[in-house]
PDB file of C-alpha atoms in Angstrom:
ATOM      1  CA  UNK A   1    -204.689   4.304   8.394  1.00 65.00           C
ATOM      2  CA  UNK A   2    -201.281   3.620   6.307  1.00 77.00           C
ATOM      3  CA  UNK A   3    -200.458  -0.268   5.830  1.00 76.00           C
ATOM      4  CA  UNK A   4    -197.458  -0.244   8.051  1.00 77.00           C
ATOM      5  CA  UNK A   5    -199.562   1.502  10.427  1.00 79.00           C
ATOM      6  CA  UNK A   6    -202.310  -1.633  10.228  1.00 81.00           C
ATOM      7  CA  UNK A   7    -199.483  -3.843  11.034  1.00 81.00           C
ATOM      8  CA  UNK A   8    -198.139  -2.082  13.795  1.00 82.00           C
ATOM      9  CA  UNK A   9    -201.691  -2.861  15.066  1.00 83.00           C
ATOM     10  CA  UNK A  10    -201.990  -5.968  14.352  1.00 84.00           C
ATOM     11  CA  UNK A  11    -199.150  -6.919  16.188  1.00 88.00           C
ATOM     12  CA  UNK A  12    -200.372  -5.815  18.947  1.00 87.00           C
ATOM     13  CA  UNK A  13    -203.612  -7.075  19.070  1.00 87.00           C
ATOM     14  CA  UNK A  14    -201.969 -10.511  18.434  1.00 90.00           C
ATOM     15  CA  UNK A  15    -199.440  -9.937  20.872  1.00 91.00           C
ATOM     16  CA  UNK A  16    -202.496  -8.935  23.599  1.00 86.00           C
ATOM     17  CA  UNK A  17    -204.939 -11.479  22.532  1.00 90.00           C
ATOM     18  CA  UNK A  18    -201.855 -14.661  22.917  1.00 90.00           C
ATOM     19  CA  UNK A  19    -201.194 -13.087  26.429  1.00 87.00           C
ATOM     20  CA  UNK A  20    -204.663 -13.423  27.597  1.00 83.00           C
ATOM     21  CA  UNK A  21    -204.973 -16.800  26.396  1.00 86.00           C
ATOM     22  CA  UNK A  22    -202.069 -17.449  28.061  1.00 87.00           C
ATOM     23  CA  UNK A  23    -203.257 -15.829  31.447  1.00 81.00           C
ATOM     24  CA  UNK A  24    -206.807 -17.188  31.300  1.00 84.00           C
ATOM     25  CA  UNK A  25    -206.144 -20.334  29.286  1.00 86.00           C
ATOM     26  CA  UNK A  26    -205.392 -22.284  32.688  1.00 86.00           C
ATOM     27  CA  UNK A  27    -208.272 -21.084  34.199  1.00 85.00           C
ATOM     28  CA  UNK A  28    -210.658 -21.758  31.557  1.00 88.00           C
ATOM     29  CA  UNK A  29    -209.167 -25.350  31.666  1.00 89.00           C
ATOM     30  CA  UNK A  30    -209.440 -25.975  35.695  1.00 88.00           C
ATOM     31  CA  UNK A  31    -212.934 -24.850  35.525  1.00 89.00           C
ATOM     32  CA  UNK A  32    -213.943 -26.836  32.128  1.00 90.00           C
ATOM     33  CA  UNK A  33    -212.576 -30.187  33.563  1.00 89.00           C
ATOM     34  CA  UNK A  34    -214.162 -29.634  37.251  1.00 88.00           C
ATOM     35  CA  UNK A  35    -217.530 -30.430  35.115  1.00 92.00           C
ATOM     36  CA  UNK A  36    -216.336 -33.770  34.074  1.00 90.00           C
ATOM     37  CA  UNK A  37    -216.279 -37.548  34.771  1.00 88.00           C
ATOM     38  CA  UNK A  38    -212.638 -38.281  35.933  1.00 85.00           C
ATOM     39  CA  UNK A  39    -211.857 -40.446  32.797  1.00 86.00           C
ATOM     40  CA  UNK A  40    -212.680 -37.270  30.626  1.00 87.00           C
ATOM     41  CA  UNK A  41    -210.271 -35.510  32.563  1.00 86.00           C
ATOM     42  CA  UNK A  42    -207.201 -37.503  31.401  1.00 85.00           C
ATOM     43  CA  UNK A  43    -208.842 -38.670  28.197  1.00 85.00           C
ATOM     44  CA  UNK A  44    -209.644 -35.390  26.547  1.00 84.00           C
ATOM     45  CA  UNK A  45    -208.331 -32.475  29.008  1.00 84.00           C
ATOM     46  CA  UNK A  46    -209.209 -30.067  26.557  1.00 85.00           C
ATOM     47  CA  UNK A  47    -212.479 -30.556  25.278  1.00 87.00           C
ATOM     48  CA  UNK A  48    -215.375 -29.405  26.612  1.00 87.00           C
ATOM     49  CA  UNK A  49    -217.852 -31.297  28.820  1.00 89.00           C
ATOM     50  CA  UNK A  50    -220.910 -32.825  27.055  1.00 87.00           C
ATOM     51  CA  UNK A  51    -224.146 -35.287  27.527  1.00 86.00           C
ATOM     52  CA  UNK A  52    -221.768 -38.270  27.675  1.00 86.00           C
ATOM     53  CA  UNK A  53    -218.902 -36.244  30.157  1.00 88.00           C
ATOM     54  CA  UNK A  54    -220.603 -34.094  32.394  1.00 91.00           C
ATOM     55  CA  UNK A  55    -220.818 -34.732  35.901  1.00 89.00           C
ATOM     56  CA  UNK A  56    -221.169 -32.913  39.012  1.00 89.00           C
ATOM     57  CA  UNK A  57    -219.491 -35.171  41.637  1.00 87.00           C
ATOM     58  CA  UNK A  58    -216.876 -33.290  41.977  1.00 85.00           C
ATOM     59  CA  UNK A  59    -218.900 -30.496  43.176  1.00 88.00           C
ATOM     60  CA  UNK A  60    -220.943 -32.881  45.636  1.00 87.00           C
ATOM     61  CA  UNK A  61    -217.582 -34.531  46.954  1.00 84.00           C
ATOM     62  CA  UNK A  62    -217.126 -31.027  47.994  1.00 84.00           C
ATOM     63  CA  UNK A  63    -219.854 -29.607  49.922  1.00 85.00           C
ATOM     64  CA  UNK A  64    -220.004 -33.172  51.483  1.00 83.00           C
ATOM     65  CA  UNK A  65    -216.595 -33.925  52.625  1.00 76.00           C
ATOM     66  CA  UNK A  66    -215.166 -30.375  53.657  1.00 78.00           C
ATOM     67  CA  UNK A  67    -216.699 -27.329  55.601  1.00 83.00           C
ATOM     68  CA  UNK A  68    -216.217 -25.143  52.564  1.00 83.00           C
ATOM     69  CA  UNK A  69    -219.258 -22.907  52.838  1.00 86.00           C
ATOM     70  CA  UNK A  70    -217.416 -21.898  56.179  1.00 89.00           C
ATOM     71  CA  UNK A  71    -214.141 -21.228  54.495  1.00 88.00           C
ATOM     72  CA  UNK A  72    -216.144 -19.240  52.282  1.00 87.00           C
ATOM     73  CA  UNK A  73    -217.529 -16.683  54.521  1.00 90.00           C
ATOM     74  CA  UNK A  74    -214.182 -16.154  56.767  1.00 92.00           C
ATOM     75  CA  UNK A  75    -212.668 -15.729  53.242  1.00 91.00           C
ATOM     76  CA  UNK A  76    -215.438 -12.939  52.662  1.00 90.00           C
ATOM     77  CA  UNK A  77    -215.341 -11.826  56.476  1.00 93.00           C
ATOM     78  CA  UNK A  78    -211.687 -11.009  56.473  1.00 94.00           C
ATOM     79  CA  UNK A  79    -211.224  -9.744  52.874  1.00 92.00           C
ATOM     80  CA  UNK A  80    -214.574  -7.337  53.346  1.00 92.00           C
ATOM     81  CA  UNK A  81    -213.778  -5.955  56.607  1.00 95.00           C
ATOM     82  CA  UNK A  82    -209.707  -5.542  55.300  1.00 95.00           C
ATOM     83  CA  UNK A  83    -210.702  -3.474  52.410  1.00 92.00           C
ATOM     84  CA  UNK A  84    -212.997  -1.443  53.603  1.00 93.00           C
ATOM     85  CA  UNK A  85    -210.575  -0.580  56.630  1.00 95.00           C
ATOM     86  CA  UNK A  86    -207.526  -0.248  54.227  1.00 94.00           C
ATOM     87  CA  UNK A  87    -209.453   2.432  51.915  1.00 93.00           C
ATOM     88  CA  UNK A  88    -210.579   4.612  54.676  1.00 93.00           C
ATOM     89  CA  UNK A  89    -207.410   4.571  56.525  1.00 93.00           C
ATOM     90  CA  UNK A  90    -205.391   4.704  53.736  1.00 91.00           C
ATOM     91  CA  UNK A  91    -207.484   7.749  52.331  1.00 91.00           C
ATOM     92  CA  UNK A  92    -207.860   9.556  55.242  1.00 90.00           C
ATOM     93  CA  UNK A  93    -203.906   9.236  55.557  1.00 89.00           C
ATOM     94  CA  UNK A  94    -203.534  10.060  51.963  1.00 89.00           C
ATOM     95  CA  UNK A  95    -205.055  13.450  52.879  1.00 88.00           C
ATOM     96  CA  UNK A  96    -203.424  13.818  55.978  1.00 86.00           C
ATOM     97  CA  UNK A  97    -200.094  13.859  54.335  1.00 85.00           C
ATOM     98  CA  UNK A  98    -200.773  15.749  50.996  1.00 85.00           C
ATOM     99  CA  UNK A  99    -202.865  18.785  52.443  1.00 81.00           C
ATOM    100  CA  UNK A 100    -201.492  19.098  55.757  1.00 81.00           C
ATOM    101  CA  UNK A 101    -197.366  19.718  56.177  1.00 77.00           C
ATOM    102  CA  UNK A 102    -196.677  18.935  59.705  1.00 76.00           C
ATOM    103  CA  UNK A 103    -193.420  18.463  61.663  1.00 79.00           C
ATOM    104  CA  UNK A 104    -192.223  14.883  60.993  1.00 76.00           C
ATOM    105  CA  UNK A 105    -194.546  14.451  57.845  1.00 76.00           C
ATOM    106  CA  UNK A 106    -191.865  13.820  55.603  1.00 78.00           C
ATOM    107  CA  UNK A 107    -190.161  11.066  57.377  1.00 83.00           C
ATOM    108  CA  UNK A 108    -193.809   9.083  58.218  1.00 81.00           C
ATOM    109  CA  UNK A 109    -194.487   9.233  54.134  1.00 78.00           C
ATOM    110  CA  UNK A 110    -190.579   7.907  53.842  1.00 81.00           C
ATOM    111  CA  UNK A 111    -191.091   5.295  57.012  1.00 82.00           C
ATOM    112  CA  UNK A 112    -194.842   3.993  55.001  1.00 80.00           C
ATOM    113  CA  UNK A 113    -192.763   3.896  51.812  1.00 78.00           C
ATOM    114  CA  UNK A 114    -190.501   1.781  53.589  1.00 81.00           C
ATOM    115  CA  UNK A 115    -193.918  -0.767  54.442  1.00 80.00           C
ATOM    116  CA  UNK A 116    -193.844  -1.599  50.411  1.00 81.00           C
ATOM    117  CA  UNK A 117    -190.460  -2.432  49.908  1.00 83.00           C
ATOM    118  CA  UNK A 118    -190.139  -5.039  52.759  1.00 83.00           C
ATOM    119  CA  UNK A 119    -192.455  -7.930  53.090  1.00 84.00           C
ATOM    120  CA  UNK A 120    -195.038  -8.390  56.201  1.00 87.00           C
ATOM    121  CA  UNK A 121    -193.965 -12.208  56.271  1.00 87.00           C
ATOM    122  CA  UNK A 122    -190.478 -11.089  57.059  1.00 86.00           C
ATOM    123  CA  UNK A 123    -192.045 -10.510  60.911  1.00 88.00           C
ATOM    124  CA  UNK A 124    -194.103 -13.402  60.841  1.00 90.00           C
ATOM    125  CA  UNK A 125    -192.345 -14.933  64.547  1.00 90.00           C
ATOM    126  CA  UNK A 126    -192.767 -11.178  65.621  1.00 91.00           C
ATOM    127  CA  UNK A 127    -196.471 -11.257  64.102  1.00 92.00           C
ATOM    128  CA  UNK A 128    -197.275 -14.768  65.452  1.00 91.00           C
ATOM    129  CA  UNK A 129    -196.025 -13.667  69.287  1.00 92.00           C
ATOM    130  CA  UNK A 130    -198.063 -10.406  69.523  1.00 91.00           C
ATOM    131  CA  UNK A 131    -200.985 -12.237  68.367  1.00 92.00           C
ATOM    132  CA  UNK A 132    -201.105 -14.656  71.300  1.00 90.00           C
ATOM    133  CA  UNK A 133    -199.628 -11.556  73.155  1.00 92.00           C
ATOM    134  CA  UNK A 134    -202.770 -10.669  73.244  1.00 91.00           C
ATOM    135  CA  UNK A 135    -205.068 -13.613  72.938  1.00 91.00           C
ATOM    136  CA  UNK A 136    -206.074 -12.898  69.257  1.00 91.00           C
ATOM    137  CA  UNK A 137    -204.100 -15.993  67.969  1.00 88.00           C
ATOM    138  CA  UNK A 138    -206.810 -18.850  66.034  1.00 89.00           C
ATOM    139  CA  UNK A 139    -209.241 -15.506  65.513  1.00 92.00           C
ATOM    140  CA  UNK A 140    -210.578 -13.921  62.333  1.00 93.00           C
ATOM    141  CA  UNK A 141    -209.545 -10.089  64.037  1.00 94.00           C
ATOM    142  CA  UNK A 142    -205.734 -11.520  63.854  1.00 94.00           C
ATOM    143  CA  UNK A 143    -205.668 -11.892  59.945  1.00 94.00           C
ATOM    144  CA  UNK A 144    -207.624  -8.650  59.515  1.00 95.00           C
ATOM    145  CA  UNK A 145    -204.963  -6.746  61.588  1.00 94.00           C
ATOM    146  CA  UNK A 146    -202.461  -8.139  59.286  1.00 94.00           C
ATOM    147  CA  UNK A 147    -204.202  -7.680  56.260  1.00 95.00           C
ATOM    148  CA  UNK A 148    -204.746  -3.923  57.111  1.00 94.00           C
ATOM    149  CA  UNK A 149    -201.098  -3.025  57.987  1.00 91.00           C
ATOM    150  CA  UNK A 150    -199.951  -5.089  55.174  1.00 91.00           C
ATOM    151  CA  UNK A 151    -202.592  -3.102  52.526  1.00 91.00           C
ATOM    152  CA  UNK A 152    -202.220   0.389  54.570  1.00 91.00           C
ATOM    153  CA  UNK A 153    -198.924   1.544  52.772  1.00 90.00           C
ATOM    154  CA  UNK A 154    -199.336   0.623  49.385  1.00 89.00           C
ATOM    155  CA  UNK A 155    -202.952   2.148  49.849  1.00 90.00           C
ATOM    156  CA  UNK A 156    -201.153   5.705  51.185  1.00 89.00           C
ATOM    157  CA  UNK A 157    -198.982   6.213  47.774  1.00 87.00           C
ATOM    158  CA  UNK A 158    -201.869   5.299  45.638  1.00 87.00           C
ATOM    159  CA  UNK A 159    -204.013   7.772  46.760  1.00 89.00           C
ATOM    160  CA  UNK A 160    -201.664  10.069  47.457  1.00 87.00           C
ATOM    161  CA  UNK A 161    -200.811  10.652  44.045  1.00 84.00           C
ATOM    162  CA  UNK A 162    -204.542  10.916  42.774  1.00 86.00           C
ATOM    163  CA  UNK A 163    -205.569  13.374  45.860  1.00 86.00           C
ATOM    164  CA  UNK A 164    -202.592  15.767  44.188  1.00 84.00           C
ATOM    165  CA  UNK A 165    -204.174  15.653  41.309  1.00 83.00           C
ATOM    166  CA  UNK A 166    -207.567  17.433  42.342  1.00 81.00           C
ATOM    167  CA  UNK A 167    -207.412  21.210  42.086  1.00 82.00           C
ATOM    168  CA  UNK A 168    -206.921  22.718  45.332  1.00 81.00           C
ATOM    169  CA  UNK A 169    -209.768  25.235  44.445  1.00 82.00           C
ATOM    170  CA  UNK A 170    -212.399  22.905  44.988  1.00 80.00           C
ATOM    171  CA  UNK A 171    -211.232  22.551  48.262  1.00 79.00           C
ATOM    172  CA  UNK A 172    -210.178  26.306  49.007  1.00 80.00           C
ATOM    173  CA  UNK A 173    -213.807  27.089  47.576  1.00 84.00           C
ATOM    174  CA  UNK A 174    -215.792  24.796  50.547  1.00 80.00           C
ATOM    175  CA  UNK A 175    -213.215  25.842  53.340  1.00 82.00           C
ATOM    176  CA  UNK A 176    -214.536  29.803  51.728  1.00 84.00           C
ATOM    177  CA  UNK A 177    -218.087  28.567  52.631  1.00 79.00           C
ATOM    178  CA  UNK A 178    -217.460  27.201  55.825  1.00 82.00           C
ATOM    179  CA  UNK A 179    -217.860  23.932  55.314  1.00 80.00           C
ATOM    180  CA  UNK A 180    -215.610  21.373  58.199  1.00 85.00           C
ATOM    181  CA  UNK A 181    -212.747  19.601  56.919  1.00 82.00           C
ATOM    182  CA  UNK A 182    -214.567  15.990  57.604  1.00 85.00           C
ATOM    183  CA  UNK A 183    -217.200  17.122  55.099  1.00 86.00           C
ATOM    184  CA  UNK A 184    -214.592  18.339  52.494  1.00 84.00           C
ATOM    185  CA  UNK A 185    -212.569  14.779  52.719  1.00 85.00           C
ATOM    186  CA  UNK A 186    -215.547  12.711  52.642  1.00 86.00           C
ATOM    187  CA  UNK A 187    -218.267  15.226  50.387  1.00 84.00           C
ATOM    188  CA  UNK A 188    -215.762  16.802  48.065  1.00 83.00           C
ATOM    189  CA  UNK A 189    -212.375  14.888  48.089  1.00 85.00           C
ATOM    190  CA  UNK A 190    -213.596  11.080  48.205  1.00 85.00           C
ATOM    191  CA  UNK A 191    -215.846  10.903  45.732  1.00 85.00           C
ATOM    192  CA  UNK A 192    -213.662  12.021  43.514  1.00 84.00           C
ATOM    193  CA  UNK A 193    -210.794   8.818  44.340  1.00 85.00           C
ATOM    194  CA  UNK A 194    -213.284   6.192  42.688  1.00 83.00           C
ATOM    195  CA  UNK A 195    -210.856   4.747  40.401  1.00 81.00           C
ATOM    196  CA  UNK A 196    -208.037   5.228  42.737  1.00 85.00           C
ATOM    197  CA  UNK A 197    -209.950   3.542  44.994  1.00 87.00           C
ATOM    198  CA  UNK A 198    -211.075   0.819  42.292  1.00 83.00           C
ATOM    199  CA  UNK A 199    -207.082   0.191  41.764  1.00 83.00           C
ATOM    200  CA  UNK A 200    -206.851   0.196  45.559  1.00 87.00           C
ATOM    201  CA  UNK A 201    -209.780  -2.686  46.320  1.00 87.00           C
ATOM    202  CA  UNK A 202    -208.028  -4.871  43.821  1.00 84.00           C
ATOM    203  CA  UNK A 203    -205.057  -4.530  44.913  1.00 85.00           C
ATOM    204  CA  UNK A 204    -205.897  -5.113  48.030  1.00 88.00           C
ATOM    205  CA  UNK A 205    -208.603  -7.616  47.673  1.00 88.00           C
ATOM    206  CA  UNK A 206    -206.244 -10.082  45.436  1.00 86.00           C
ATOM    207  CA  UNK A 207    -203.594 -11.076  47.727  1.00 89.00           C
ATOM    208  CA  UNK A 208    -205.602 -11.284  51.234  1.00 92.00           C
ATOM    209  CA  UNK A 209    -207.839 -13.934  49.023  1.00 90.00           C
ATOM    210  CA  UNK A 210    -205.138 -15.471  48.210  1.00 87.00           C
ATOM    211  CA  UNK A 211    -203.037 -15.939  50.800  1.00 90.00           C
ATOM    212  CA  UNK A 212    -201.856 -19.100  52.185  1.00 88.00           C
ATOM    213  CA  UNK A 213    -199.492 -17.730  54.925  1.00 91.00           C
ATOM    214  CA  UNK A 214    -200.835 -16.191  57.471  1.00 93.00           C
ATOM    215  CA  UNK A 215    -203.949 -18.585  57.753  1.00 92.00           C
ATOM    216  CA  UNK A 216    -201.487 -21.267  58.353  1.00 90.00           C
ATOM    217  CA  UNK A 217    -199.730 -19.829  61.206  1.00 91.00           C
ATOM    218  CA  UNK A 218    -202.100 -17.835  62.965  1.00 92.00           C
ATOM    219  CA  UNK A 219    -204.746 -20.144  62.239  1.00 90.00           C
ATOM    220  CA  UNK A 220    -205.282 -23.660  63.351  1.00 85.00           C
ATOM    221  CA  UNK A 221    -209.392 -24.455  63.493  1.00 86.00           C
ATOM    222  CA  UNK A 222    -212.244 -24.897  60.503  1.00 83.00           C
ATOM    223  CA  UNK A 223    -214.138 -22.292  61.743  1.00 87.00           C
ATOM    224  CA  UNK A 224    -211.707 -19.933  61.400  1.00 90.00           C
ATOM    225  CA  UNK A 225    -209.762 -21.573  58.060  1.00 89.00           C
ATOM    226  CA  UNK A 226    -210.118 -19.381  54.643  1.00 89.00           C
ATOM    227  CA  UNK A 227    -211.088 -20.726  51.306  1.00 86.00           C
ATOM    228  CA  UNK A 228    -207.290 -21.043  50.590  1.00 84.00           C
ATOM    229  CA  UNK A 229    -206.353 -22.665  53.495  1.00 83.00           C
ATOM    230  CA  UNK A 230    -209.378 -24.978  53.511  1.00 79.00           C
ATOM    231  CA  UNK A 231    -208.855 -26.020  49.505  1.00 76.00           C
ATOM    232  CA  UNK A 232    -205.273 -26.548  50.342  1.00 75.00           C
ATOM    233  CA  UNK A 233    -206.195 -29.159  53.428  1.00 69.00           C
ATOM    234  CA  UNK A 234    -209.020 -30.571  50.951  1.00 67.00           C
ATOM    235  CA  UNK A 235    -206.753 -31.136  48.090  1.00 66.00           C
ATOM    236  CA  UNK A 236    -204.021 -32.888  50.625  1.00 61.00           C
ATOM    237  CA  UNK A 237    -207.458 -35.211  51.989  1.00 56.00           C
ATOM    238  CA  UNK A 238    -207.938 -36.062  48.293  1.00 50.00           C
ATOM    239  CA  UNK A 239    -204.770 -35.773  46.459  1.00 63.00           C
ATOM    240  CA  UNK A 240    -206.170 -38.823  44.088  1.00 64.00           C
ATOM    241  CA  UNK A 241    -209.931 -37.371  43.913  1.00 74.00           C
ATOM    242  CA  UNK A 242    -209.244 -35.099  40.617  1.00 80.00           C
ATOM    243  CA  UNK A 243    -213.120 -34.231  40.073  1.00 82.00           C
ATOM    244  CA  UNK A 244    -213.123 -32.557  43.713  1.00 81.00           C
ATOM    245  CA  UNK A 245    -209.605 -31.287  43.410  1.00 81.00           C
ATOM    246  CA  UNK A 246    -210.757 -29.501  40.328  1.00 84.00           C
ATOM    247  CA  UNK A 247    -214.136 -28.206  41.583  1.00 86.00           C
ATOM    248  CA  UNK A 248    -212.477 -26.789  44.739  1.00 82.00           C
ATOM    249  CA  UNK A 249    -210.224 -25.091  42.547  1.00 82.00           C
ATOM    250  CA  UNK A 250    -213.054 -23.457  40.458  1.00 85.00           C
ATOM    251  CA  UNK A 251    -215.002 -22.397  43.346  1.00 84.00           C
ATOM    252  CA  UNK A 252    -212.060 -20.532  45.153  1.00 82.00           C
ATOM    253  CA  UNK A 253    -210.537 -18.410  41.706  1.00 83.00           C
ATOM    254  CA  UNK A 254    -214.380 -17.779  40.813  1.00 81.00           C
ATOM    255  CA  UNK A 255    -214.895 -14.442  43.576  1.00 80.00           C
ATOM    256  CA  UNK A 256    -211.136 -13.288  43.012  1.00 79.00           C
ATOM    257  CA  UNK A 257    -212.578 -13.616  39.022  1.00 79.00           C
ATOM    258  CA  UNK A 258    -215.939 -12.018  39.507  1.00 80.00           C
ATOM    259  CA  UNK A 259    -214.557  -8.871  41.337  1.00 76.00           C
ATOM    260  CA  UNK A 260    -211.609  -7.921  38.795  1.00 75.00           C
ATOM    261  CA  UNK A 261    -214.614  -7.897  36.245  1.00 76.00           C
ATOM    262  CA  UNK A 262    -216.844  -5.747  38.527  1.00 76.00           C
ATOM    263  CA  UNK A 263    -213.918  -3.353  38.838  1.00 69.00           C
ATOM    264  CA  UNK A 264    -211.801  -3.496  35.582  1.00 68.00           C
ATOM    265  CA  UNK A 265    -213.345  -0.530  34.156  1.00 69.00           C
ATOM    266  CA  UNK A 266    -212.868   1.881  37.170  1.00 64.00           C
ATOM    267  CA  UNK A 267    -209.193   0.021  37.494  1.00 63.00           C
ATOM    268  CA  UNK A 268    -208.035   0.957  33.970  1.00 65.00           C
ATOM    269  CA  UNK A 269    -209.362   4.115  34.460  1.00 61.00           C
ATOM    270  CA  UNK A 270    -207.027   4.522  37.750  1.00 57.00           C
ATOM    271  CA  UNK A 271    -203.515   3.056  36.058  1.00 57.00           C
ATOM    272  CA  UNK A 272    -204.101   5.144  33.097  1.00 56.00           C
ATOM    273  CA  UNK A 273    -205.217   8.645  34.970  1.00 55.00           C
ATOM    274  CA  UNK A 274    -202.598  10.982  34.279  1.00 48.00           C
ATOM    275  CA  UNK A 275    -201.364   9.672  31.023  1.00 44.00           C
ATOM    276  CA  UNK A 276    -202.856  12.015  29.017  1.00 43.00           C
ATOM    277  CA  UNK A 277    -202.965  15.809  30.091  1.00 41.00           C
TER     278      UNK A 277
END
């Protein structure tokens, strides 16, 4: 490697490594200072927590004061149950539309196209009537509805792409043996879309975590609140409380943290498919 060609990587490792202390720096920080006495927190923001700082309280303050253990599984509930219904719609839809041509097929891939250029919350009056339409309004099933439609067409286009990128003789092969089209999508075709699907699950998983929205409106009781709606009525309750606003801060980013690690591998591998022939 040529000196200008060590700089030119240098760069870019410096370039890479200031980014992600830039994106994780804040994180690092929330969770650091949920671990310490409030005086700590102002005092010495960024320094970590030791014998004389450490505390828990914030943490206790928590599970005592709020029904976040609740919030927690409705979080995991909805987000579960919307993934797992956005992959196998969207894949089974994926393969509807790349191996079969059908009248009309080309204007239902431009009319799902359409579903990720225009936000879901544009319809939220529409949204919020057909829910109590038909009785589904304060219910978990309402936000998974919304979830899936909202995940469905971004999920198509993904896995689109990577379905027209497996040879069409492995398939022409097990429809030669006789094998039923159900077993070639889910024996031959699927298990070849696990870093599409990867790509998929955090794409999907991130924003229904994280949403705010639709909990508010078509939500209005603690047993049905998410972690992001509950934090957000918990940090309101104790606005001054900075140990618990902290710790309920730590413990909803923590999942949404844990699963891009679980899947980063099989995600990189899905953007970069296709780079390289």
């Amino acid at each position: 490697m040529t000196a200008e060609q060590r700089a030119k990587s240098f760069s870019v490792h410096l370039v890479l490594i200031a980014y992600s202390l830039l994106a994780v720096g804040p994180i690092l920080l929330v969770v650091m200072n949920s671990f310490k006495v409030r005086s700590a927190i102002f005092g010495s923001p960024l320094a970590p927590p030791d014998a004389a700082t450490f505390s828990l309280v914030g943490y206790e303050k928590v599970f005592r004061s709020s029904h976040i253990l609740t919030y927690y599984s409705n979080s995991l509930i909805v987000t579960l149950v919307s993934m797992a219904l956005v992959l196998l719609f969207g894949a089974m839809a994926a393969w509807a539309l790349t191996e079969y041509r059908f009248r009309g097929s080309t204007a239902l891939a431009l009319f799902l196209s359409i579903g990720i250029m225009v936000p879901i919350r544009l319809g939220s009056v529409a949204i919020l009537n057909m829910m109590r339409s038909a009785d589904l309004n304060d219910t978990l099933t309402a936000l998974i509805l919304v979830y899936v439609a909202q995940g469905l067409p971004m999920s198509i286009f993904i896995l689109s792409e990577f379905i027209q990128q497996i040879p069409r003789d492995l398939r022409d092969a097990a429809r030669c043996d006789g094998v039923p089209e159900t077993r070639i999508f889910f024996e031959v075709v699927a298990p070849l879309l696990r870093p599409a699907i990867a790509t998929v699950a955090v794409f999907t998983i991130v924003p229904i975590w994280n949403d705010l929205w639709f909990p508010l409106i078509l939500t209005s009781s603690d047993s049905t609140h998410t972690v992001t709606l509950g934090v957000q009525q918990f940090l309101g309750q104790y606005i001054t409380d900075w140990n618990s606003v902290l710790a309920a801060l730590s413990m909803a980013i923590l999942p949404v943290v844990m699963i891009y690690v679980i899947l980063s591998r099989q995600l990189i591998a899905g953007l970069t498919s296709g780079a390289v022939k």
